[in-house]
mmCIF file of C-alpha atoms and ligand atoms in Angstrom:
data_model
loop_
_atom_site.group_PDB
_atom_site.id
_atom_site.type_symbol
_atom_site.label_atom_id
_atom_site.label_comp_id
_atom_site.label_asym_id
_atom_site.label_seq_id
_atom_site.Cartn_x
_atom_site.Cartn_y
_atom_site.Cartn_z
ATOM 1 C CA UNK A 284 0.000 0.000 0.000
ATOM 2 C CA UNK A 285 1.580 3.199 -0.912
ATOM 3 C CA UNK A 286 1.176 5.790 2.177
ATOM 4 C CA UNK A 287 2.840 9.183 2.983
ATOM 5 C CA UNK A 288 5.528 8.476 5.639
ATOM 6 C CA UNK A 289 3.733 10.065 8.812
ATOM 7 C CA UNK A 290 1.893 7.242 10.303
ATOM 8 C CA UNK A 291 4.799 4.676 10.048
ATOM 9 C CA UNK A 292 7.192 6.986 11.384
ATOM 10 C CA UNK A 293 5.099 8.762 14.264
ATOM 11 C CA UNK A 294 4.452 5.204 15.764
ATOM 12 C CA UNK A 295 8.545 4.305 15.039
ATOM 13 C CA UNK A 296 9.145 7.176 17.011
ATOM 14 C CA UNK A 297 6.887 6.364 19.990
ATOM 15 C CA UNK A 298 7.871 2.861 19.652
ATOM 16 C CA UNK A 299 11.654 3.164 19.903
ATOM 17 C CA UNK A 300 12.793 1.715 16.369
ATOM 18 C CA UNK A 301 13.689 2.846 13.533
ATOM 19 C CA UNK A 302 12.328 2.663 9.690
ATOM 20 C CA UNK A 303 14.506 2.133 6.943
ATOM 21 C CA UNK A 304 14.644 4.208 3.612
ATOM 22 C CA UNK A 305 16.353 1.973 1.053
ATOM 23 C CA UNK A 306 17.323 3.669 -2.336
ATOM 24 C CA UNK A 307 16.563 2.555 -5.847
ATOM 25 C CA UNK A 308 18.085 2.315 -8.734
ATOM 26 C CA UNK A 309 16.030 -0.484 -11.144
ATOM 27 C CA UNK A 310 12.991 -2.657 -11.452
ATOM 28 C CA UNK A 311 15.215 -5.231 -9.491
ATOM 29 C CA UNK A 312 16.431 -3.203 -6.780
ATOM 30 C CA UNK A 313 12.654 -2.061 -6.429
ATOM 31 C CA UNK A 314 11.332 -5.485 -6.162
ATOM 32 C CA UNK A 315 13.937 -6.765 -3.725
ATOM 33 C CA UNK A 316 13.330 -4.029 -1.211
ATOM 34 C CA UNK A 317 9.199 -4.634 -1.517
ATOM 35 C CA UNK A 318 9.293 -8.168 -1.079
ATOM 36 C CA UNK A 319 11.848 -8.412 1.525
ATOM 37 C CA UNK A 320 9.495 -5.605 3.465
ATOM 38 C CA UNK A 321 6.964 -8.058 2.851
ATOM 39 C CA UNK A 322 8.589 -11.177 4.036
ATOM 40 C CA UNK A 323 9.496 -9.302 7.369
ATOM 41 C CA UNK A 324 6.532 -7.175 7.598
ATOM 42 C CA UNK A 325 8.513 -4.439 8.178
ATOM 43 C CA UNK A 326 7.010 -0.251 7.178
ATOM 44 C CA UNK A 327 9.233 0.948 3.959
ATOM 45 C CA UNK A 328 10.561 4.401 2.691
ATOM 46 C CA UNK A 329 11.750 3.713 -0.940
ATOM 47 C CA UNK A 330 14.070 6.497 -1.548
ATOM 48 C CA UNK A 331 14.666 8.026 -4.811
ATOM 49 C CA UNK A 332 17.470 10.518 -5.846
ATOM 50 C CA UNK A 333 16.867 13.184 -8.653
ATOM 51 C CA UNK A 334 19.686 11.318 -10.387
ATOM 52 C CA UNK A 335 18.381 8.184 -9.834
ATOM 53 C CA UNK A 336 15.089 9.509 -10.988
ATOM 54 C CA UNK A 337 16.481 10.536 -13.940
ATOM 55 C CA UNK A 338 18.224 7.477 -14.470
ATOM 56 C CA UNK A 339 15.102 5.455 -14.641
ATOM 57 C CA UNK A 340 13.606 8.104 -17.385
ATOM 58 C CA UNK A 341 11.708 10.754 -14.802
ATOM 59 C CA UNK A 342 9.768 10.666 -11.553
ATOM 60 C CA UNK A 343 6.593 9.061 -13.551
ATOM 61 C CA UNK A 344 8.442 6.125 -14.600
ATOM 62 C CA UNK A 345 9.395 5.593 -11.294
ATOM 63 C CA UNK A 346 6.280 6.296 -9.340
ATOM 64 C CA UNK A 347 3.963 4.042 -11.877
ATOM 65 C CA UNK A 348 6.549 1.212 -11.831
ATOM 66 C CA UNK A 349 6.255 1.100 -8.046
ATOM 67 C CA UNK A 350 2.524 1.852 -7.880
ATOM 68 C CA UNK A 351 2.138 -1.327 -10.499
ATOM 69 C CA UNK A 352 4.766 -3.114 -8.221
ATOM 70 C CA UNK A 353 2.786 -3.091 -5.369
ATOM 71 C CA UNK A 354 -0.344 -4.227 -6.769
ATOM 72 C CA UNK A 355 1.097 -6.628 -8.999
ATOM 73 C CA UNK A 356 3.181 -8.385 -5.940
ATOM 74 C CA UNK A 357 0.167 -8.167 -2.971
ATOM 75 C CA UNK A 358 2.698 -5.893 -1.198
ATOM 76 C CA UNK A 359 0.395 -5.243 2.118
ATOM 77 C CA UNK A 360 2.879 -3.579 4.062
ATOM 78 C CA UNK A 361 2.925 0.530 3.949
ATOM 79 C CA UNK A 362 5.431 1.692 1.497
ATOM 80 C CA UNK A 363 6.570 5.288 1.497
ATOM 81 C CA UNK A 364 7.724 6.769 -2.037
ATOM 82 C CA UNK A 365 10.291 9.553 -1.113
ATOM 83 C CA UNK A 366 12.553 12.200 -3.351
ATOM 84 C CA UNK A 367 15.848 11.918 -1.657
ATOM 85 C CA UNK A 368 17.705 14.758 -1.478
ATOM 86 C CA UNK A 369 15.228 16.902 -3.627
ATOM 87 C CA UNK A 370 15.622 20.175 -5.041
ATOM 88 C CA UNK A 371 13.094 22.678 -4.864
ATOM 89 C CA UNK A 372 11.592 22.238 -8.352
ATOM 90 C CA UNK A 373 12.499 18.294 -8.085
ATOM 91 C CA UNK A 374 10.232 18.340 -5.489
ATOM 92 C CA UNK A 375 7.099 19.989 -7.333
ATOM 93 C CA UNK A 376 7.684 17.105 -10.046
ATOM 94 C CA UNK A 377 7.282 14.049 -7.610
ATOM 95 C CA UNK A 378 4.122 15.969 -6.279
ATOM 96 C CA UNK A 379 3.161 15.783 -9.729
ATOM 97 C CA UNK A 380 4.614 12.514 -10.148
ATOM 98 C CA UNK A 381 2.635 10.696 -7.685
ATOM 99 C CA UNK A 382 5.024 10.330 -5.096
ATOM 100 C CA UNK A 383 3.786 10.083 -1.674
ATOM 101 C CA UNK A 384 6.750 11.399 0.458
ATOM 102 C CA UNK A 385 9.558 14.253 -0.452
ATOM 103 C CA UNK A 386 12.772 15.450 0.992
ATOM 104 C CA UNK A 387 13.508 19.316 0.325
ATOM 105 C CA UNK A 388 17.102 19.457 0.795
ATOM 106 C CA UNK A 389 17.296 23.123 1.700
ATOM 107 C CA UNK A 390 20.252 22.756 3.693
ATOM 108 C CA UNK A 391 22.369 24.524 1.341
ATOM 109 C CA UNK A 392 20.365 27.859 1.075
ATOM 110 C CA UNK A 393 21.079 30.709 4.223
ATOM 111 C CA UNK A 394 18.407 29.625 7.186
ATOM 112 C CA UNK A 395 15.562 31.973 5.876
ATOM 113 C CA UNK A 396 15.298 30.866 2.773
ATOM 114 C CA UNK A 397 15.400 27.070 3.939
ATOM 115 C CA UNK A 398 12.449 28.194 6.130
ATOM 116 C CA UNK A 399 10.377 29.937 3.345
ATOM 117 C CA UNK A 400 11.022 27.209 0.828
ATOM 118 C CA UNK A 401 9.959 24.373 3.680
ATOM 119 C CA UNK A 402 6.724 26.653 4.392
ATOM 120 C CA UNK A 403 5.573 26.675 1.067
ATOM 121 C CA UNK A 404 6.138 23.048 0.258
ATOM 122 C CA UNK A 405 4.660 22.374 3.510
ATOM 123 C CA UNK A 406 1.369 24.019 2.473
ATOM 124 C CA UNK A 407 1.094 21.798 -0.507
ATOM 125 C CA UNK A 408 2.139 18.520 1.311
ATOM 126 C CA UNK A 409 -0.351 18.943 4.022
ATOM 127 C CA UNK A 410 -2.765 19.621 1.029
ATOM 128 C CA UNK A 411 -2.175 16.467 -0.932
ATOM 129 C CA UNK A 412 -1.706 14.470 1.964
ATOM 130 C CA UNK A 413 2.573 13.763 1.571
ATOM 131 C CA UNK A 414 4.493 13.549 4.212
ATOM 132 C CA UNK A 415 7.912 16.231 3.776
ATOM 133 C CA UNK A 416 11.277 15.809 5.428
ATOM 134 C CA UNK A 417 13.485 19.149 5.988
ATOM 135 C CA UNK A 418 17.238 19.193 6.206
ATOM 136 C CA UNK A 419 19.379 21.334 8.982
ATOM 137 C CA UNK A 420 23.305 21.325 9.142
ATOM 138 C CA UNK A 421 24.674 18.709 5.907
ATOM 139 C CA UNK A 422 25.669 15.411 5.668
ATOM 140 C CA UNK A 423 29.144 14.974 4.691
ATOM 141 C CA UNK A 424 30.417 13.247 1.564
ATOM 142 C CA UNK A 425 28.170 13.014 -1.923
ATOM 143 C CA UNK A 426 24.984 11.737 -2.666
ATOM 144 C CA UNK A 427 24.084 11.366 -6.116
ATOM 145 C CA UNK A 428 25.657 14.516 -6.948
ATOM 146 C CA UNK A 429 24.772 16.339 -3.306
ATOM 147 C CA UNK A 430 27.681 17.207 -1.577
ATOM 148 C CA UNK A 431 27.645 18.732 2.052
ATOM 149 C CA UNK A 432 30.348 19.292 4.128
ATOM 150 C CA UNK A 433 28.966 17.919 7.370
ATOM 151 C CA UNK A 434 28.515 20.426 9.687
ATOM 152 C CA UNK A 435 26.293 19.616 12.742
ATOM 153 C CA UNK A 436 22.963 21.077 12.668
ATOM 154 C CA UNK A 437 22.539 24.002 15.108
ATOM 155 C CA UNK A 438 19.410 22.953 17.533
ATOM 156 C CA UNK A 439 17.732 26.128 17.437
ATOM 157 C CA UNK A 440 17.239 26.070 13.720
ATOM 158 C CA UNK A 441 15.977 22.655 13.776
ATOM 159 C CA UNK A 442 13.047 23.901 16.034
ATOM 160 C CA UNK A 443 12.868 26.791 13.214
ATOM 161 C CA UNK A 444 12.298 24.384 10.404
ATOM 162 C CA UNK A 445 10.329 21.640 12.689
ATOM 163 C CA UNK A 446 8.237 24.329 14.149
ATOM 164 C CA UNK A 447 6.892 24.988 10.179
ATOM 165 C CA UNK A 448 5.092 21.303 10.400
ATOM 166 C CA UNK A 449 7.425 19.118 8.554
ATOM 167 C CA UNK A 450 7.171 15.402 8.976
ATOM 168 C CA UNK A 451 10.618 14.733 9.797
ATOM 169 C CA UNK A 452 13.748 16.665 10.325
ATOM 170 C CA UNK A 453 16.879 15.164 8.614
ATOM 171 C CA UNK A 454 19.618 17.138 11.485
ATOM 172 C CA UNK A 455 23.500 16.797 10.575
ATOM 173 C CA UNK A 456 25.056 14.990 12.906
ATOM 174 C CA UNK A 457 28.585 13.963 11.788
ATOM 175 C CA UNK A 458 27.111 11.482 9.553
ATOM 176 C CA UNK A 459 28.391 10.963 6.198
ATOM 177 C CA UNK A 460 27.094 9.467 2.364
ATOM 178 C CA UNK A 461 29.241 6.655 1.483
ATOM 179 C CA UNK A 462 31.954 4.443 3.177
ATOM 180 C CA UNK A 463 32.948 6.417 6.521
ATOM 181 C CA UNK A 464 36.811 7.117 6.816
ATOM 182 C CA UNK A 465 38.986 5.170 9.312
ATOM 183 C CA UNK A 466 39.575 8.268 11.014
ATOM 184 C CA UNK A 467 35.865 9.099 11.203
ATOM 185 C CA UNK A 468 35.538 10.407 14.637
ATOM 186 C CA UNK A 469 31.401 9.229 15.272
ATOM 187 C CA UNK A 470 28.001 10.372 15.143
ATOM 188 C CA UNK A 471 27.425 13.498 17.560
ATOM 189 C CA UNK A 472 25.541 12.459 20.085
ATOM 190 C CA UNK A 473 25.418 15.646 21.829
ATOM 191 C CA UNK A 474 24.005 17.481 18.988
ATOM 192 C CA UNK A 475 21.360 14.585 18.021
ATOM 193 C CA UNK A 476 20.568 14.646 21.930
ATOM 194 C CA UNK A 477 20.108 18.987 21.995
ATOM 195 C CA UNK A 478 18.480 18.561 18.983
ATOM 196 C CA UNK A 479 16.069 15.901 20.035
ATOM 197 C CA UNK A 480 15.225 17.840 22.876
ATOM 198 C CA UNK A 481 14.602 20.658 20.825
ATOM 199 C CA UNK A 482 12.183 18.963 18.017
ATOM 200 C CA UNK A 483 9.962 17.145 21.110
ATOM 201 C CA UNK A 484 8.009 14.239 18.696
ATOM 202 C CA UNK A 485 9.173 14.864 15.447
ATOM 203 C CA UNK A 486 10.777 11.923 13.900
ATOM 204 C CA UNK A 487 14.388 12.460 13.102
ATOM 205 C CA UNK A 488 16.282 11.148 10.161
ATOM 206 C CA UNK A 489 19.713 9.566 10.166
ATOM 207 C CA UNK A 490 21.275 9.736 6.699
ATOM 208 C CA UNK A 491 24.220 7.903 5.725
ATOM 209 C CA UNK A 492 23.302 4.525 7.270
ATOM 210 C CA UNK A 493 26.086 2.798 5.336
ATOM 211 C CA UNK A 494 28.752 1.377 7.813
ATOM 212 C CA UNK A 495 27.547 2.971 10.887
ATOM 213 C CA UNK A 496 28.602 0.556 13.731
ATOM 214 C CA UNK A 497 25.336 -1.589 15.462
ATOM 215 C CA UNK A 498 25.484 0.507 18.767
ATOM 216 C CA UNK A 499 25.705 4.196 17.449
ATOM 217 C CA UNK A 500 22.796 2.509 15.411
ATOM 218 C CA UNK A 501 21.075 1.500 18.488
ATOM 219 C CA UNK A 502 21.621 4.659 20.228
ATOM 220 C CA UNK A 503 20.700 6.989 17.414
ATOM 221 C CA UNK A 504 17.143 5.436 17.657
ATOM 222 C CA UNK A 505 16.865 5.895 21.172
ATOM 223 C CA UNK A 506 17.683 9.581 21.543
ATOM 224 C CA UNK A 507 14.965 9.982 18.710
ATOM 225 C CA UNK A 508 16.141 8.818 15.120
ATOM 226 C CA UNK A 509 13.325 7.036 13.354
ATOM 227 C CA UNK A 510 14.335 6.825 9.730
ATOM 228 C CA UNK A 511 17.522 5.472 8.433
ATOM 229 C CA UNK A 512 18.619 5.848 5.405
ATOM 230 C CA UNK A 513 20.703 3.235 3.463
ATOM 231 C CA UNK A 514 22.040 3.568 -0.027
ATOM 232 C CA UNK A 515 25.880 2.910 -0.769
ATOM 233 C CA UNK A 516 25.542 -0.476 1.442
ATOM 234 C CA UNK A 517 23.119 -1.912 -0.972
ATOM 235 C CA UNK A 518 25.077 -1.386 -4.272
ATOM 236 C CA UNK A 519 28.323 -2.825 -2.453
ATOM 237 C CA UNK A 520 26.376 -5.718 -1.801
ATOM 238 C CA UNK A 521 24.859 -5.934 -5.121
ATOM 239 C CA UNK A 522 28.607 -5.358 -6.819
ATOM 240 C CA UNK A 523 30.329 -8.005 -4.647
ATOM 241 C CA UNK A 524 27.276 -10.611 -5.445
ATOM 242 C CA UNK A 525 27.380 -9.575 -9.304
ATOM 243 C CA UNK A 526 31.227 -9.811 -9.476
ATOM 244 C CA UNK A 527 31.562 -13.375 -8.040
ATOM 245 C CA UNK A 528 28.780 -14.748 -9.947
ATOM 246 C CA UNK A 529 31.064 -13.622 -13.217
ATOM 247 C CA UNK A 530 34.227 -14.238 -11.700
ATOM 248 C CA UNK A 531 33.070 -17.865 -11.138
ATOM 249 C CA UNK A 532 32.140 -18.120 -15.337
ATOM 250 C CA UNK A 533 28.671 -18.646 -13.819
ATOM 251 C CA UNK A 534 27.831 -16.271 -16.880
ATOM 252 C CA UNK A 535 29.695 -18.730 -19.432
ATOM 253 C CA UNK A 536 27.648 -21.584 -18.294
ATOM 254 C CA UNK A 537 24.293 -22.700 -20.041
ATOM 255 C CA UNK A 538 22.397 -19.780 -20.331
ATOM 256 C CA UNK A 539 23.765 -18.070 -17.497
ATOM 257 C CA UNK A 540 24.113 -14.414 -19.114
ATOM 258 C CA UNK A 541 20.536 -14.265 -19.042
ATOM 259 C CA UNK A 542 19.991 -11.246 -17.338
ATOM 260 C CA UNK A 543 17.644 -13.202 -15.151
ATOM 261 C CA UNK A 544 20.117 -15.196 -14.110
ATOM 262 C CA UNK A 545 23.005 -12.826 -14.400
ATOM 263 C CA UNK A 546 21.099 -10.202 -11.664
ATOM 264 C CA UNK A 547 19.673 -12.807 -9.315
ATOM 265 C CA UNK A 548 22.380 -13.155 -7.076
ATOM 266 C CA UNK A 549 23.257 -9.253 -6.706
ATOM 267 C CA UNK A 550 18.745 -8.867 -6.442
ATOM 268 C CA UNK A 551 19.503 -11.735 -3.672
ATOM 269 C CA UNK A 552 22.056 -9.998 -1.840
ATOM 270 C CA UNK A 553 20.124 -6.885 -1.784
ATOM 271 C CA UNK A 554 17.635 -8.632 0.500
ATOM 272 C CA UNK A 555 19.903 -10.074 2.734
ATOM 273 C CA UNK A 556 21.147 -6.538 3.305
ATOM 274 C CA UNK A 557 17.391 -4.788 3.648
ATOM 275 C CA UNK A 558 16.752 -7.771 5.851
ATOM 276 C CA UNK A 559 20.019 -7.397 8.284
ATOM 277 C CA UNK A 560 18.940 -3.095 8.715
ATOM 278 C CA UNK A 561 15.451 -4.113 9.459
ATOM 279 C CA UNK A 562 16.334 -5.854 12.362
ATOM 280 C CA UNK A 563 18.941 -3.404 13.488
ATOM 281 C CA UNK A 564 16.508 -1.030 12.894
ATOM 282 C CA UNK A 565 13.857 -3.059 15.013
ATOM 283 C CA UNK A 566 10.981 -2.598 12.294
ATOM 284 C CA UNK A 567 10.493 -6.230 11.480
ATOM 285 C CA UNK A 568 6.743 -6.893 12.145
ATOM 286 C CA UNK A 569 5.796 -3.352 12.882
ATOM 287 C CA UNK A 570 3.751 -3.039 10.077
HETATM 288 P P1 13P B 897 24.589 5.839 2.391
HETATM 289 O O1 13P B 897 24.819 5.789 0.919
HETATM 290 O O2 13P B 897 25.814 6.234 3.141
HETATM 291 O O3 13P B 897 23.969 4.606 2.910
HETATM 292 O O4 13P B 897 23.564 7.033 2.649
HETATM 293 C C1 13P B 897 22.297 6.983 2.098
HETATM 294 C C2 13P B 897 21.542 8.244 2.324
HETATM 295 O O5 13P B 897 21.699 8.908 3.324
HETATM 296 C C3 13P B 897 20.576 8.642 1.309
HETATM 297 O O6 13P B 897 20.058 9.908 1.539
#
């Protein structure tokens, strides 16, 4: 069922766990994420970057593909479709689109224009029924093209922006797109726990889920995070699957360069990795 992220993520947040956004790239990245969701019965936020978007032909592609998905597979479970990362006129096309979730990533733009751009797109959300997640502070590293520098969010512009009646509040906290540097000092607790008390109910969102140990994980969610995102982790997994299947000659064998066959075990070890950050995340059976 394809819902705007507020329900799922109100009762994550009262419920101390976490839901998982998990970006896509194809019609088999797509369908590994739904069923796996399904499988666990686990909430899902299928994230989307504008290049990604574009990748797959436009917003439309993407947002009828998934809409067909889910009917076409009995997916029961809520499914979020969100615009990761979106610019401001990205985000008017997955309203138009048919998306059900968007992310204005305003976090580039001085403080009042983040908060009059968030306003407006709040007006329309609440309107038609999306659910809208803000960003404060960056996160470090590159995303699709979306590079921030990673400086923490400062808590009393996160009550700003949450104040406006966003759904969730993405908050920098040291956190970084990508594989995190050995010399990575950590996620900021102090400012996700000033900026938590700040913000009061609304969900927060912990980008950069890729290689973030299991107890800064674990942590996160309990001073307030209750969306994680995962990207990078997924194609690594997908890579590594896709590379040994070839390096074996699996490909030379029979018909074994059928993409059917060539994709299945990288599709494969996409759910093994959904499935793993579901129950870190603690969202397995909450839906
Ligand atoms: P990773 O690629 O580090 O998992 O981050 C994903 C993300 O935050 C998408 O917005």
């Amino acid at each position: 069922m394809l819902v705007s992220a507020k329900e799922m993520l109100t009762k994550a947040k009262a419920g101390h766990y976490a839901v998982g956004q998990f970006n896509i790239n194809n019609l088999e990245w797509t369908k590994a994420v739904l069923l796996t969701a399904e499988e666990l019965k686990s909430p899902v936020i299928l994230g989307v970057s504008e290049g990604a978007g574009k990748y797959m032909t436009g917003f439309k592609t993407v947002a009828d593909m998934v809409k067909a998905m889910i009917e076409c597979l009995g997916i029961t479970i809520p499914v979020a479709l969100h615009l990761d990362h979106g610019t401001y006129e990205g985000c008017y096309k997955c309203i138009e689109a048919g998306f059900s979730s968007i992310m204005f990533d305003g976090s580039h733009y001085p403080i009042n224009e983040n908060v009059e751009k968030t306003k407006e797109l709040v007006k329309i959300c609440n309107e038609k029924g999306l659910s809208l997640e803000a960003e404060v502070g960056s996160i470090g590293g590159e995303e699709d093209g979306v590079v921030g520098m990673g400086e923490c969010a400062d808590p009393d512009e996160c009550k700003m922006i949450a104040d406006l009646g966003v759904t969730m509040l993405a908050a920098g906290i040291g956190n970084i797109h990508g594989k995190y540097p050995a010399n990575w000092p950590g996620l900021s607790f102090e400012t996700l726990a000033a900026v938590s008390e700040k913000v009061g109910d609304m969900p927060l969102v912990l980008h950069g889920g890729t290689g973030i140990p299991e107890d800064m994980i674990k942590k996160a969610i309990s001073l307030g995070v209750s969306k994680i995102n995962v990207n990078t982790e997924c194609q690594l997994s997908f890579a590594a699957a896709t590379r040994k299947y070839i390096e074996e000659g699996k490909d030379l064998i029979g018909k074994g360069f059928d993409p059917r066959k060539l994709l299945t075990p990288g599709f494969e070890a996409i759910k093994a990795t959904v499935k793993e950050k579901m129950e870190l995340f603690g969202s397995v059976g909450k839906a």
